Amino acid sequence: MPVYSLPKQSLPKLILSCTKSFEVIGPVQKENYLAYESIADPETLVLSGNTYVPAKPFFLPPREELFRFEDGAFITDRPAINQRIFIGIKLCDLNSIKKHDMLFVKEYQDQ
């Protein structure tokens, strides 16, 4: 597998070019903690420190509308799937996502 490196000063240019086609998500400074958010300005990206809020809600939202009823009709709108790029995601968040994948990939039989 080829390995590529990017000079740190080129990262803002890369992020700006990616935001044209993708939603770029990374750690940003909130009032007194770091959290993952969509990034429009590369200067808001903080690559040092640990995030207080995990990346999991981007993969498994706490609430998701699957269907609804309008005027007696059953409506199932499929939300648009955004293509995303994560920058600065920590290893603990990646391991958490991997664990969830293992749970959802296996067949589970209701009892």
Short mmCIF file of C-alpha atoms in Angstrom, two decimals:
data_model
loop_
_atom_site.label_atom_id
_atom_site.label_comp_id
_atom_site.label_asym_id
_atom_site.label_seq_id
_atom_site.Cartn_x
_atom_site.Cartn_y
_atom_site.Cartn_z
CA MET A 1 0.00 0.00 0.00
CA PRO A 2 1.47 3.36 -0.94
CA VAL A 3 2.07 5.88 1.83
CA TYR A 4 1.61 9.57 1.17
CA SER A 5 2.55 12.52 3.30
CA LEU A 6 1.31 16.07 3.18
CA PRO A 7 3.20 19.09 4.49
CA LYS A 8 1.28 20.71 7.36
CA GLN A 9 1.13 24.07 5.56
CA SER A 10 -0.76 22.37 2.66
CA LEU A 11 -3.57 21.09 4.90
CA PRO A 12 -5.75 24.26 4.69
CA LYS A 13 -5.61 24.17 0.89
CA LEU A 14 -6.58 20.48 0.90
CA ILE A 15 -9.52 21.12 3.24
CA LEU A 16 -10.79 23.99 1.09
CA SER A 17 -10.64 21.87 -2.05
CA CYS A 18 -12.45 19.01 -0.30
CA THR A 19 -15.28 21.23 0.95
CA LYS A 20 -16.39 21.79 -2.65
CA SER A 21 -17.49 18.16 -3.03
CA PHE A 22 -17.66 16.73 0.49
CA GLU A 23 -18.72 17.58 4.00
CA VAL A 24 -15.44 17.92 5.93
CA ILE A 25 -15.68 17.11 9.62
CA GLY A 26 -13.01 17.64 12.25
CA PRO A 27 -12.39 18.80 15.82
CA VAL A 28 -13.14 22.48 16.46
CA GLN A 29 -12.87 24.57 19.62
CA LYS A 30 -16.16 25.26 21.37
CA GLU A 31 -16.42 27.45 24.48
CA ASN A 32 -14.21 25.29 26.68
CA TYR A 33 -13.98 21.92 24.90
CA LEU A 34 -13.30 20.32 21.51
CA ALA A 35 -16.09 18.75 19.44
CA TYR A 36 -16.46 17.33 15.94
CA GLU A 37 -18.25 19.64 13.55
CA SER A 38 -18.54 20.39 9.89
CA ILE A 39 -15.65 22.60 8.80
CA ALA A 40 -15.97 25.43 6.30
CA ASP A 41 -12.89 27.38 7.40
CA PRO A 42 -9.66 25.36 7.81
CA GLU A 43 -8.47 27.78 10.49
CA THR A 44 -11.12 26.41 12.89
CA LEU A 45 -9.61 22.90 12.80
CA VAL A 46 -7.82 21.96 16.05
CA LEU A 47 -5.55 18.93 15.76
CA SER A 48 -4.17 18.95 19.30
CA GLY A 49 -6.07 17.75 22.35
CA ASN A 50 -8.90 15.31 22.88
CA THR A 51 -12.49 15.94 21.91
CA TYR A 52 -15.15 15.96 24.59
CA VAL A 53 -17.93 15.00 22.17
CA PRO A 54 -17.29 11.78 20.20
CA ALA A 55 -17.68 11.33 16.42
CA LYS A 56 -20.27 8.58 16.89
CA PRO A 57 -23.35 10.80 16.26
CA PHE A 58 -22.15 11.33 12.69
CA PHE A 59 -22.38 7.57 12.12
CA LEU A 60 -25.31 6.71 14.38
CA PRO A 61 -27.51 9.76 14.89
CA PRO A 62 -29.40 9.78 18.21
CA ARG A 63 -32.65 10.46 16.32
CA GLU A 64 -33.58 9.55 12.79
CA GLU A 65 -36.94 9.81 11.06
CA LEU A 66 -37.66 6.51 9.30
CA PHE A 67 -41.24 7.22 8.26
CA ARG A 68 -44.17 9.50 8.97
CA PHE A 69 -47.91 9.80 8.36
CA GLU A 70 -49.41 12.73 6.48
CA ASP A 71 -53.13 12.90 5.76
CA GLY A 72 -53.46 9.18 6.41
CA ALA A 73 -50.63 8.30 4.01
CA PHE A 74 -47.53 6.38 5.02
CA ILE A 75 -44.44 8.31 3.81
CA THR A 76 -40.88 6.97 3.81
CA ASP A 77 -38.47 9.65 2.68
CA ARG A 78 -34.91 8.54 2.36
CA PRO A 79 -32.58 11.28 3.51
CA ALA A 80 -29.78 12.31 1.20
CA ILE A 81 -26.51 10.64 2.11
CA ASN A 82 -23.70 13.15 2.44
CA GLN A 83 -20.24 12.09 1.45
CA ARG A 84 -18.00 12.98 4.35
CA ILE A 85 -14.30 13.33 5.05
CA PHE A 86 -13.11 13.13 8.65
CA ILE A 87 -9.89 14.92 9.57
CA GLY A 88 -8.24 14.55 12.97
CA ILE A 89 -10.43 11.73 14.23
CA LYS A 90 -8.87 10.05 17.26
CA LEU A 91 -8.04 6.35 17.53
CA CYS A 92 -10.53 5.82 20.36
CA ASP A 93 -13.36 7.10 18.12
CA LEU A 94 -12.24 4.84 15.27
CA ASN A 95 -12.18 1.84 17.63
CA SER A 96 -15.68 2.70 18.84
CA ILE A 97 -16.97 2.80 15.26
CA LYS A 98 -15.25 -0.50 14.51
CA LYS A 99 -16.95 -2.13 17.53
CA HIS A 100 -20.35 -0.89 16.36
CA ASP A 101 -19.68 -2.24 12.88
CA MET A 102 -18.94 -5.66 14.34
CA LEU A 103 -22.28 -5.60 16.18
CA PHE A 104 -24.32 -4.61 13.12
CA VAL A 105 -22.60 -6.91 10.61
CA LYS A 106 -23.36 -10.12 12.51
CA GLU A 107 -26.78 -11.64 12.11
CA TYR A 108 -28.83 -11.31 15.25
CA GLN A 109 -31.82 -13.49 15.88
CA ASP A 110 -34.64 -12.13 18.02
CA GLN A 111 -35.79 -14.46 20.77
#
